[in-house]
PDB file of C-alpha atoms in Angstrom:
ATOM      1  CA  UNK A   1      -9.356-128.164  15.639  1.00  0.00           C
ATOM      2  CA  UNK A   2     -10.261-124.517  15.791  1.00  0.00           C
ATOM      3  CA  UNK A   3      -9.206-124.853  19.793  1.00  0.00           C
ATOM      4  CA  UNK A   4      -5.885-124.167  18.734  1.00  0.00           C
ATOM      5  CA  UNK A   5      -6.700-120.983  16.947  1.00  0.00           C
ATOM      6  CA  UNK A   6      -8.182-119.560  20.281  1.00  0.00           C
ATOM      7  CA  UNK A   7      -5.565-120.378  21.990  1.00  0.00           C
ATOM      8  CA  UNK A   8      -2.914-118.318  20.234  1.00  0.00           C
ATOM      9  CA  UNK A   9      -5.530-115.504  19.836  1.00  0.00           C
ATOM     10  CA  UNK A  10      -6.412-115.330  16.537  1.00  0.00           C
ATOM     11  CA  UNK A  11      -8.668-112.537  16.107  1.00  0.00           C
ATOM     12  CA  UNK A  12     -11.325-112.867  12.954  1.00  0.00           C
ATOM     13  CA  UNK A  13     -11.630-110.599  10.199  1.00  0.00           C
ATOM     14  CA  UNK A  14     -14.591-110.395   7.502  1.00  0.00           C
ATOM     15  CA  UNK A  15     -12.019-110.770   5.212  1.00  0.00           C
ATOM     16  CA  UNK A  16     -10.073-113.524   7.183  1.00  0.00           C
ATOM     17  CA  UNK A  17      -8.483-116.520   5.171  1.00  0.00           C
ATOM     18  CA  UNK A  18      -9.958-120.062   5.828  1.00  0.00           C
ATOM     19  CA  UNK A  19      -8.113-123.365   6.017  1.00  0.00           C
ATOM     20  CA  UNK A  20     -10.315-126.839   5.986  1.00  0.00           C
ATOM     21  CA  UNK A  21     -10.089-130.051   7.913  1.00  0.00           C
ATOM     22  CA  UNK A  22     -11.613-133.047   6.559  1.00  0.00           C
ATOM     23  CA  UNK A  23     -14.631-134.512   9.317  1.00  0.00           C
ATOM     24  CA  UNK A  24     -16.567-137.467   8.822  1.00  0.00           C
ATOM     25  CA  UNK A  25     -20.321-135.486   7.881  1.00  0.00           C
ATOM     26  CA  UNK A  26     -22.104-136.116  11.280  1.00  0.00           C
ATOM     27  CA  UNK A  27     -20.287-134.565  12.617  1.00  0.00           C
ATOM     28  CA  UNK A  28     -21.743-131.205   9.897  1.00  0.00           C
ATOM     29  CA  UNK A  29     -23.487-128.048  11.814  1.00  0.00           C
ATOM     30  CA  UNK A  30     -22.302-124.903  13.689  1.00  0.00           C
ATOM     31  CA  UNK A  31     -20.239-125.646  16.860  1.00  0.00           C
ATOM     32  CA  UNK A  32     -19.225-123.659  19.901  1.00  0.00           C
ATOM     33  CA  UNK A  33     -15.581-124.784  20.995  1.00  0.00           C
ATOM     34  CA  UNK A  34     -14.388-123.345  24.549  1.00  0.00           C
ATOM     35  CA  UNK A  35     -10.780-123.317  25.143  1.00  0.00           C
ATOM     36  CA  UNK A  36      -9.865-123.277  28.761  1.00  0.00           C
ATOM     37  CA  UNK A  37      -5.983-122.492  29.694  1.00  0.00           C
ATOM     38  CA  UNK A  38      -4.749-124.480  32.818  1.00  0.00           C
ATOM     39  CA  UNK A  39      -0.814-123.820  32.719  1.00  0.00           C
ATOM     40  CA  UNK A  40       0.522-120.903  30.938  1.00  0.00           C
ATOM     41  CA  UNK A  41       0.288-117.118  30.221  1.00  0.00           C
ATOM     42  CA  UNK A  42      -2.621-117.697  27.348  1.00  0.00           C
ATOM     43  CA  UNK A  43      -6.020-116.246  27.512  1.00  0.00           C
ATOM     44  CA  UNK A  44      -7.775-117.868  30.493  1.00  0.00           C
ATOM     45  CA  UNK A  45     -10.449-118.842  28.294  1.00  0.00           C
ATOM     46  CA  UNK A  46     -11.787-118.231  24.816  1.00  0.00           C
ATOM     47  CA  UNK A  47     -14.300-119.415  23.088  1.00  0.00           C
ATOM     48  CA  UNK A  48     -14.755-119.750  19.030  1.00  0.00           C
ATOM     49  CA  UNK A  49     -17.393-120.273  16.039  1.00  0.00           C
ATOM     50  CA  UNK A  50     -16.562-122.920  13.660  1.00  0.00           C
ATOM     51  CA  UNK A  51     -18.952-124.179  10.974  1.00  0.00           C
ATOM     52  CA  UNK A  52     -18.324-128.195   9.657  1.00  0.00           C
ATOM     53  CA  UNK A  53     -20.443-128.766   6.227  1.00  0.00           C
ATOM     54  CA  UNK A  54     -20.054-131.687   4.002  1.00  0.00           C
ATOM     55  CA  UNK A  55     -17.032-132.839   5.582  1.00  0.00           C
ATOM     56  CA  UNK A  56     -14.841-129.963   6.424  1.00  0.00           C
ATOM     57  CA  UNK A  57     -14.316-127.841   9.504  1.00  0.00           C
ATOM     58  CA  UNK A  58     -13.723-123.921   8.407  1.00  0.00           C
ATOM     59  CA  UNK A  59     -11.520-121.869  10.755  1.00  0.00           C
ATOM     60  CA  UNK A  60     -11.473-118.112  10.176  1.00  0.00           C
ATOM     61  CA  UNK A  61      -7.983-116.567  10.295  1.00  0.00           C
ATOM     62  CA  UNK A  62      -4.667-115.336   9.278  1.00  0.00           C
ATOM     63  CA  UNK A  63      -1.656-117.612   8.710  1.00  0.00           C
ATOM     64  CA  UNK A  64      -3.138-120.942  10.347  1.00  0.00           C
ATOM     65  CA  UNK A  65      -1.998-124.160   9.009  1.00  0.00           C
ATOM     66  CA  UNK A  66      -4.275-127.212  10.199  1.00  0.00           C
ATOM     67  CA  UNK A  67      -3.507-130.634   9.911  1.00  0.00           C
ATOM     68  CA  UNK A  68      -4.951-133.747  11.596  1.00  0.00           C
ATOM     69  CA  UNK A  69      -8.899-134.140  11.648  1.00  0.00           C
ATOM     70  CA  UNK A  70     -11.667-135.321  12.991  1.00  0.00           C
ATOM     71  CA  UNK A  71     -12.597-139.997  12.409  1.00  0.00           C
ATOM     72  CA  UNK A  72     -15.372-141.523  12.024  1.00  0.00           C
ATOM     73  CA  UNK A  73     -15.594-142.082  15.474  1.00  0.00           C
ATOM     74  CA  UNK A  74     -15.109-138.436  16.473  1.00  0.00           C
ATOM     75  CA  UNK A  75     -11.365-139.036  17.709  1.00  0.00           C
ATOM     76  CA  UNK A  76      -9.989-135.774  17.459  1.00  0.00           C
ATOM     77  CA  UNK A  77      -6.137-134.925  16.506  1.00  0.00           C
ATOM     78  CA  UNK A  78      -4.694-132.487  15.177  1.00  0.00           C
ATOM     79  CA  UNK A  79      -2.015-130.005  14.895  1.00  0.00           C
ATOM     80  CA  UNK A  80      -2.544-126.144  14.543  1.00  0.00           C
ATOM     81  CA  UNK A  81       0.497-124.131  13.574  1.00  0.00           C
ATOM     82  CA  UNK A  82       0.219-120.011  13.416  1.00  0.00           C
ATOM     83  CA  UNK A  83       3.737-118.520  13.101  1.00  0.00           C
ATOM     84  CA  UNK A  84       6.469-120.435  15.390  1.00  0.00           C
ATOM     85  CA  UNK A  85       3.586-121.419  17.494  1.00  0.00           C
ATOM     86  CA  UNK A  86       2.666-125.386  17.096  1.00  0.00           C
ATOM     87  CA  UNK A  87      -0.497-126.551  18.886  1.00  0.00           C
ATOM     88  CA  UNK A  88      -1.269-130.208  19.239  1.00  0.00           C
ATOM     89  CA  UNK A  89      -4.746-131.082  20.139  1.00  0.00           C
ATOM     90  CA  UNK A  90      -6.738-134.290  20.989  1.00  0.00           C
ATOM     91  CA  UNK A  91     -10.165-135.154  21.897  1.00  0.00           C
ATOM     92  CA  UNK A  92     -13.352-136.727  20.916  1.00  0.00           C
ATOM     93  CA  UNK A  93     -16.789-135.382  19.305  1.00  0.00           C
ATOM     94  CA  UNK A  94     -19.777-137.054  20.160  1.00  0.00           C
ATOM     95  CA  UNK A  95     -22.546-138.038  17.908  1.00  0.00           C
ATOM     96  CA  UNK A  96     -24.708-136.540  20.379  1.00  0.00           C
ATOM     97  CA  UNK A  97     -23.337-133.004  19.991  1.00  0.00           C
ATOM     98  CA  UNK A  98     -20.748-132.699  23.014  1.00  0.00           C
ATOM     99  CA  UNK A  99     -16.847-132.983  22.564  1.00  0.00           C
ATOM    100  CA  UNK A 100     -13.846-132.507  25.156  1.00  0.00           C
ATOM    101  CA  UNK A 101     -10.084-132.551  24.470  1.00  0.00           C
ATOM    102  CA  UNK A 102      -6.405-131.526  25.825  1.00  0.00           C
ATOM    103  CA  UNK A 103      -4.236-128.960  24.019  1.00  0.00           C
ATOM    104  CA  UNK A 104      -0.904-127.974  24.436  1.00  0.00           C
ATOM    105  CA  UNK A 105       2.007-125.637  22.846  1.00  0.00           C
ATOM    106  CA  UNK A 106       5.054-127.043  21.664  1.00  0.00           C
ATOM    107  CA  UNK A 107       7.634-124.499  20.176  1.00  0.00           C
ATOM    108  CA  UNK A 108       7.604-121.048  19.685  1.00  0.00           C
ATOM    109  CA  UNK A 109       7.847-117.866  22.395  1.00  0.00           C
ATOM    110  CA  UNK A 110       4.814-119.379  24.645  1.00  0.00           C
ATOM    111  CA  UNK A 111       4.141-122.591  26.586  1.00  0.00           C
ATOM    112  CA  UNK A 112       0.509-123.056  27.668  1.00  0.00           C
ATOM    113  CA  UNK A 113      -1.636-125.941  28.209  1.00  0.00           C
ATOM    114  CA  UNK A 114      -5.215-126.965  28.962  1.00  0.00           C
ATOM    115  CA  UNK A 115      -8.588-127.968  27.571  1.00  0.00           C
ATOM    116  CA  UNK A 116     -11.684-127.860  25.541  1.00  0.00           C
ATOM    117  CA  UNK A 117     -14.880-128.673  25.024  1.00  0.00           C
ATOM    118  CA  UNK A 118     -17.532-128.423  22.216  1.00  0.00           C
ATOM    119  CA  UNK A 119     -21.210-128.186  21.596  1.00  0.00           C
ATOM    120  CA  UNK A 120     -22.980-128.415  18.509  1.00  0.00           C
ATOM    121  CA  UNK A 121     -24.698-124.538  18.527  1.00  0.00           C
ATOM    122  CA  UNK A 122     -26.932-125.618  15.584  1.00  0.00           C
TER     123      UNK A 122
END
C-alpha cells in the first residue's frame, strides 16, 4: 500500500496528512516496504516507514488517496492515486513478517513499473 507513495516520491512532513487502509490485525507492527523500479524514469529504489495498528495501515503524505487493502490472507491490492498519477499494486504479506508485490503506473505524465517487498521492522 504505501509502495505506491514511494514510487511517485512523496516526501514526508511532520505535519503530513494520513490516509488509512483497513488490514486484517496480524498483520499490526512497524514495516519497512522497499520499492524497486524496473521500467521507467522513477526513483530506482525507495524505501518507506509505514505503521499498521488495530487494523489500519497509516501512510504519511500530501494528497494520497488509498483504496484496496490488505485480506485475511495477506493478499495485497490496492490502488494509490496522488494527483493524475494512479498506482495499482498487488502482492502478499506473510504471517511470518515478509511480503513481495508488483506495481505499476497507469495514467498521468509518468509510466514506471516494478516491485516491492516488505519486512515487519518491529
Amino acid at each position: 500500500m504505501t509502495t505506491a507513495a514511494l514510487i511517485l516520491g512523496v516526501q514526508t512532513t511532520a505535519d503530513a496528512a494520513t490516509r488509512k487502509v483497513r488490514v486484517p490485525a496480524q498483520f499490526d507492527g512497524s514495516w519497512t516496504i522497499t520499492a524497486v523500479t524496473s521500467d521507467g524514469p522513477c526513483s530506482v529504489s525507495t524505501s518507506y516507514q509505514v505503521q499498521i495498528k488495530g487494523s489500519d495501515a497509516s501512510i504519511p503524505g500530501d494528497e494520497i488517496d488509498i483504496a484496496g487493502g490488505v485480506s485475511a490472507n495477506g493478499a495485497v491490492r490496492a490502488t494509490i492515486t496522488k494527483g493524475s498519477n494512479t498506482v495499482p499494486i498487488t502482492g502478499r504479506l506473510k504471517r511470518q513478517g515478509v511480503g513481495t508485490g508488483t506495481w505499476r503506473t497507469s495514467g498521468g505524465l509518468v509510466a514506471c513499473s516494478g516491485s516491492w517487498n516488505a519486512r515487519r521492522a518491529g
